[in-house]
Amino acid sequence: MSAPITVVAVVGPTGVGKTALAIQLAQRFDGEIVNADSRQVYLGMDIGTAKPTVAEQQAARHYLIDIRAADEPLSLGEYLPLAGQAIIDINRRGKLPILCGGTGQYVWALLEGWQVPQVPPDPPYRAELERRTEVEGTAALWRELNSLDPNRAESIGPHNTRRIIRALEILHTTGEKIAAAVRSAEPPYKELIIGLTAERSVLYDRIDARFDLMMSSGLLDEVRRLEEDGYVLGSGPLASVGYSQLGAYLAGEMTLDEAINRAKTQTHRLVRRQYAWFKLSDERIVWLDATQRLPVAEANRQVADFLSE
């Protein structure tokens, strides 16, 4: 059996500074970054996902950025082999793989060696669920999922229509809960997991300021371009925070101020869901306070000690 691959992961909630820290670690320890953000995989969704800029991607090589069109959802079963192969390729060239992102399902599935069943789409059943959503609303489908697989329903939340439909689709196809369908294999990694965190009120203030900066940087124009290119705002990957609310504004369903405020509120909710995946009590994670100047120095020390073991 081959030795496990050494991997450093940088995790935590949105807006906490993961990208900047991952790039700094990549530069210091000759690493390359594997994206673990479920929205940064999509083309054209740049500003609203806080995707690494061109300069940041030049500062450190990134993988799994801009690999799908914005109307082609990337499932966990598709993500895992892509991320796993990227880690293998980075390791083979003698560099340090650095996993960076706030999508907890991606991170833990990869590090824990989940074996996810490749459940193909069921277009007729999916169309039926989409019709039901129009008539009954997303909440009705979420309640159905909650009755069948409460753990999965809790992890998704009651507002993510696409993921609720996909979860029901998997249940319909396999006849078993997702937790039962997902198997674990021995993960081929030796990992250090660094988590960035901040007081919730501070994080919310950062998130609100960041969304204002996104707006001044052209987020509304980005959303408008996606709509002009034929993408359906509020559907699939474009149901993401920011895109959905600004899409509703462009459709005349709310004012711009209402859209901005709702996007900020939804981002706060996203943070709470992310902390359900990355628990502050999780002893596998080395938590660092993102509001201090210490995190960079401490992260460097942690990685150096880890690599010297």
Coordinates of C-alpha atoms in Angstrom, one line a residue:
M1 CA 0.0 0.0 0.0
S2 CA 1.4 3.4 -1.0
A3 CA 2.0 6.1 1.6
P4 CA -0.9 8.6 2.0
I5 CA -0.6 11.9 0.1
T6 CA 0.0 14.9 2.4
V7 CA -2.8 17.5 2.0
V8 CA -3.4 20.9 3.7
A9 CA -7.0 22.1 3.8
V10 CA -8.1 25.7 4.5
V11 CA -11.8 25.8 5.5
G12 CA -14.3 28.0 7.2
P13 CA -17.3 30.2 6.4
T14 CA -17.7 32.5 3.5
G15 CA -16.0 35.8 3.6
V16 CA -13.4 34.9 6.3
G17 CA -10.3 35.1 4.1
K18 CA -9.6 31.5 3.0
T19 CA -8.4 32.3 -0.5
A20 CA -5.8 34.8 0.7
L21 CA -4.4 32.4 3.3
A22 CA -4.3 29.4 0.9
I23 CA -2.4 31.5 -1.7
Q24 CA 0.1 32.6 1.0
L25 CA 0.6 29.0 2.0
A26 CA 1.0 27.9 -1.6
Q27 CA 3.7 30.5 -2.2
R28 CA 5.6 29.7 1.0
F29 CA 5.4 25.9 0.8
D30 CA 5.4 25.3 -3.0
G31 CA 1.8 24.3 -3.1
E32 CA -1.1 24.4 -5.6
I33 CA -4.8 24.9 -4.7
V34 CA -7.7 22.6 -5.3
N35 CA -11.0 24.5 -5.2
A36 CA -13.6 23.2 -2.7
D37 CA -16.2 25.9 -3.3
S38 CA -19.3 24.5 -5.1
R39 CA -20.0 27.8 -6.9
Q40 CA -16.6 28.7 -8.1
V41 CA -16.6 25.8 -10.6
Y42 CA -19.0 27.8 -12.8
L43 CA -18.1 30.0 -15.7
G44 CA -19.3 33.6 -15.6
M45 CA -20.1 33.5 -11.9
D46 CA -17.0 35.5 -10.8
I47 CA -17.9 38.4 -8.7
G48 CA -20.8 36.9 -6.8
T49 CA -18.8 33.8 -5.8
A50 CA -15.7 35.8 -4.8
K51 CA -13.8 33.6 -7.2
P52 CA -10.0 34.0 -7.1
T53 CA -9.1 36.9 -9.5
V54 CA -6.8 36.5 -12.5
A55 CA -3.9 37.9 -10.4
E56 CA -4.7 35.5 -7.5
Q57 CA -4.8 32.5 -9.9
Q58 CA -1.4 33.7 -11.3
A59 CA 0.0 33.9 -7.8
A60 CA -0.8 30.3 -7.1
R61 CA -2.1 27.6 -9.5
H62 CA -5.7 26.7 -9.0
Y63 CA -7.7 23.6 -10.0
L64 CA -11.4 23.1 -10.6
I65 CA -12.2 26.8 -11.3
D66 CA -14.4 27.6 -14.3
I67 CA -15.0 24.0 -15.3
R68 CA -18.8 24.1 -15.9
A69 CA -21.3 26.3 -17.6
A70 CA -23.7 28.0 -15.2
D71 CA -26.6 25.8 -16.2
E72 CA -24.7 22.5 -15.8
P73 CA -24.8 21.5 -12.1
L74 CA -21.7 19.6 -10.8
S75 CA -22.7 16.8 -8.5
L76 CA -20.6 15.5 -5.5
G77 CA -20.1 12.3 -7.4
E78 CA -18.6 14.2 -10.3
Y79 CA -16.5 16.5 -8.1
L80 CA -14.8 13.8 -6.1
P81 CA -12.8 12.1 -8.8
L82 CA -11.8 15.5 -10.4
A83 CA -10.5 16.8 -7.0
G84 CA -8.8 13.4 -6.2
Q85 CA -7.0 13.4 -9.6
A86 CA -5.9 17.0 -9.1
I87 CA -4.4 16.1 -5.7
I88 CA -2.6 13.2 -7.3
D89 CA -1.2 15.3 -10.1
I90 CA 0.0 18.0 -7.7
N91 CA 1.7 15.4 -5.5
R92 CA 3.3 13.7 -8.4
R93 CA 5.1 16.9 -9.4
G94 CA 6.5 17.2 -5.8
K95 CA 4.2 20.1 -4.8
L96 CA 1.8 20.4 -1.8
P97 CA -1.9 20.0 -2.5
I98 CA -3.9 22.7 -0.7
L99 CA -7.7 22.2 -0.6
C100 CA -9.5 25.5 -0.1
G101 CA -13.2 26.2 0.2
G102 CA -16.3 26.5 2.3
T103 CA -18.4 23.7 0.9
G104 CA -18.3 21.3 3.8
Q105 CA -19.7 18.4 1.8
Y106 CA -17.0 18.6 -0.8
V107 CA -14.3 18.9 1.9
W108 CA -15.3 16.0 4.1
A109 CA -16.3 13.7 1.3
L110 CA -12.8 14.1 -0.2
L111 CA -10.9 13.9 3.1
E112 CA -13.0 11.1 4.5
G113 CA -13.0 9.0 1.4
W114 CA -16.7 8.9 0.7
Q115 CA -17.7 6.6 -2.1
V116 CA -20.7 8.3 -3.7
P117 CA -23.0 6.4 -6.0
Q118 CA -23.2 7.7 -9.5
V119 CA -27.0 8.2 -9.7
P120 CA -27.9 9.4 -13.2
P121 CA -30.6 12.0 -13.6
D122 CA -34.2 10.9 -13.9
P123 CA -35.6 13.6 -16.2
P124 CA -39.3 12.6 -16.0
Y125 CA -39.2 12.4 -12.2
R126 CA -37.2 15.6 -11.9
A127 CA -39.8 17.4 -14.2
E128 CA -42.6 16.1 -11.9
L129 CA -40.8 17.6 -8.9
E130 CA -40.2 20.9 -10.7
R131 CA -44.0 21.0 -11.6
R132 CA -44.8 20.3 -7.9
T133 CA -42.5 23.1 -6.9
E134 CA -44.4 25.6 -9.0
V135 CA -47.7 24.5 -7.6
E136 CA -46.9 23.6 -3.9
G137 CA -43.7 25.6 -3.4
T138 CA -40.2 24.5 -2.3
A139 CA -41.2 24.2 1.3
A140 CA -43.6 21.3 0.5
L141 CA -40.8 19.3 -1.2
W142 CA -38.4 20.0 1.7
R143 CA -41.0 18.7 4.2
E144 CA -41.2 15.5 2.1
L145 CA -37.5 15.1 2.1
N146 CA -37.4 15.8 5.9
S147 CA -39.9 13.0 6.4
L148 CA -37.7 10.6 4.4
D149 CA -34.2 11.7 5.3
P150 CA -34.2 14.3 8.1
N151 CA -30.4 14.6 8.3
R152 CA -30.1 15.3 4.6
A153 CA -33.0 17.8 4.8
E154 CA -31.3 19.6 7.7
S155 CA -28.0 19.9 5.8
I156 CA -29.6 21.3 2.7
G157 CA -32.1 23.7 4.4
P158 CA -35.6 24.5 3.2
H159 CA -34.7 27.0 0.4
N160 CA -32.3 25.3 -1.9
T161 CA -34.8 24.0 -4.5
R162 CA -32.2 22.3 -6.8
R163 CA -30.5 20.3 -4.0
I164 CA -33.9 19.3 -2.5
I165 CA -35.0 18.0 -5.9
R166 CA -31.7 16.1 -6.4
A167 CA -31.9 14.5 -2.9
L168 CA -35.5 13.3 -3.6
E169 CA -34.3 12.1 -7.0
I170 CA -31.6 10.0 -5.4
L171 CA -34.0 8.6 -2.9
H172 CA -36.4 7.8 -5.7
T173 CA -33.7 6.0 -7.7
T174 CA -31.8 4.1 -5.0
G175 CA -34.6 3.6 -2.5
E176 CA -32.2 4.4 0.4
K177 CA -31.2 7.5 2.4
I178 CA -28.2 9.3 1.0
A179 CA -26.3 8.7 4.2
A180 CA -26.8 4.9 3.6
A181 CA -25.9 5.2 -0.1
V182 CA -22.6 6.9 0.6
R183 CA -19.9 4.5 1.6
S184 CA -16.5 5.3 3.1
A185 CA -13.2 4.0 1.9
E186 CA -9.8 4.5 3.5
P187 CA -8.9 8.0 2.4
P188 CA -5.4 8.2 0.8
Y189 CA -4.5 11.4 2.6
K190 CA -2.6 12.6 5.6
E191 CA -4.1 16.0 6.2
L192 CA -3.8 19.2 8.3
I193 CA -7.1 21.1 8.4
I194 CA -6.8 24.8 9.2
G195 CA -10.0 26.6 9.9
L196 CA -10.5 30.4 9.8
T197 CA -13.3 31.8 12.0
A198 CA -14.4 35.1 13.6
E199 CA -17.1 36.3 16.0
R200 CA -20.4 35.9 14.2
S201 CA -21.3 39.6 14.4
V202 CA -17.9 40.6 13.0
L203 CA -18.3 38.0 10.2
Y204 CA -21.7 39.3 9.3
D205 CA -20.4 42.9 9.1
R206 CA -17.6 41.6 6.8
I207 CA -20.1 39.8 4.6
D208 CA -22.3 42.8 4.3
A209 CA -19.4 45.1 3.4
R210 CA -18.1 42.5 0.9
F211 CA -21.5 42.3 -0.8
D212 CA -21.5 46.1 -1.1
L213 CA -18.1 45.9 -2.7
M214 CA -19.3 43.2 -5.1
M215 CA -22.1 45.5 -6.1
S216 CA -19.7 48.4 -6.7
S217 CA -17.4 46.0 -8.6
G218 CA -20.2 45.1 -11.2
L219 CA -22.1 42.2 -9.7
L220 CA -25.4 43.5 -11.1
D221 CA -23.9 43.7 -14.6
E222 CA -22.5 40.2 -14.2
V223 CA -26.0 38.9 -13.3
R224 CA -27.5 40.8 -16.2
R225 CA -24.9 39.3 -18.7
L226 CA -25.8 35.8 -17.5
E227 CA -29.5 36.5 -18.1
E228 CA -28.7 38.0 -21.6
D229 CA -26.7 34.9 -22.4
G230 CA -29.9 32.8 -21.8
Y231 CA -29.3 31.5 -18.3
V232 CA -32.3 31.2 -16.0
L233 CA -31.6 33.2 -12.9
G234 CA -32.8 31.5 -9.7
S235 CA -32.4 28.0 -11.3
G236 CA -29.6 25.5 -10.8
P237 CA -26.3 27.0 -9.9
L238 CA -27.9 30.4 -10.5
A239 CA -30.1 29.9 -7.5
S240 CA -27.0 30.9 -5.5
V241 CA -27.1 33.8 -3.1
G242 CA -26.9 37.1 -4.9
Y243 CA -27.7 35.8 -8.3
S244 CA -31.2 34.7 -7.3
Q245 CA -32.1 37.9 -5.5
L246 CA -30.6 40.2 -8.2
G247 CA -32.4 38.1 -10.8
A248 CA -35.7 38.8 -8.9
Y249 CA -34.8 42.5 -9.0
L250 CA -34.2 42.4 -12.8
A251 CA -37.6 40.6 -13.2
G252 CA -39.3 43.4 -11.3
E253 CA -40.2 41.3 -8.3
M254 CA -38.4 43.5 -5.7
T255 CA -36.5 46.7 -5.5
L256 CA -32.7 46.8 -5.7
D257 CA -32.4 47.6 -2.0
E258 CA -34.7 44.6 -1.1
A259 CA -32.6 42.3 -3.3
I260 CA -29.4 43.4 -1.7
N261 CA -30.7 43.1 1.9
R262 CA -32.2 39.6 1.1
A263 CA -28.8 38.5 -0.4
K264 CA -27.0 39.6 2.7
T265 CA -29.5 37.8 5.0
Q266 CA -29.3 34.6 2.9
T267 CA -25.5 34.8 3.2
H268 CA -25.8 35.0 7.0
R269 CA -27.9 31.8 6.8
L270 CA -25.3 30.2 4.6
V271 CA -22.7 30.9 7.3
R272 CA -24.8 29.1 9.9
R273 CA -25.1 26.1 7.6
Q274 CA -21.3 26.1 7.0
Y275 CA -20.6 26.0 10.7
A276 CA -22.8 22.9 10.9
W277 CA -20.3 21.3 8.6
F278 CA -17.2 22.9 10.2
K279 CA -17.9 22.7 13.9
L280 CA -15.8 24.8 16.2
S281 CA -15.7 21.8 18.5
D282 CA -14.2 19.5 15.8
E283 CA -10.8 18.5 17.1
R284 CA -9.6 17.7 13.5
I285 CA -9.6 21.4 12.7
V286 CA -7.0 23.8 13.9
W287 CA -9.1 27.0 14.3
L288 CA -7.5 30.4 13.9
D289 CA -9.1 33.8 14.5
A290 CA -9.2 35.6 11.2
T291 CA -9.5 39.0 12.8
Q292 CA -6.0 38.8 14.3
R293 CA -2.7 39.3 12.5
L294 CA -1.5 36.1 14.0
P295 CA -3.3 33.7 11.6
V296 CA -0.7 33.9 8.8
A297 CA 2.2 33.3 11.1
E298 CA 0.4 30.6 13.1
A299 CA -0.8 28.9 9.9
N300 CA 2.8 28.9 8.6
R301 CA 4.0 27.4 11.8
Q302 CA 1.3 24.7 11.8
V303 CA 2.1 23.7 8.2
A304 CA 5.8 23.7 8.8
D305 CA 5.4 21.5 11.8
F306 CA 3.0 19.2 9.9
L307 CA 5.3 18.8 7.0
S308 CA 8.3 18.0 9.2
E309 CA 6.6 15.1 10.9

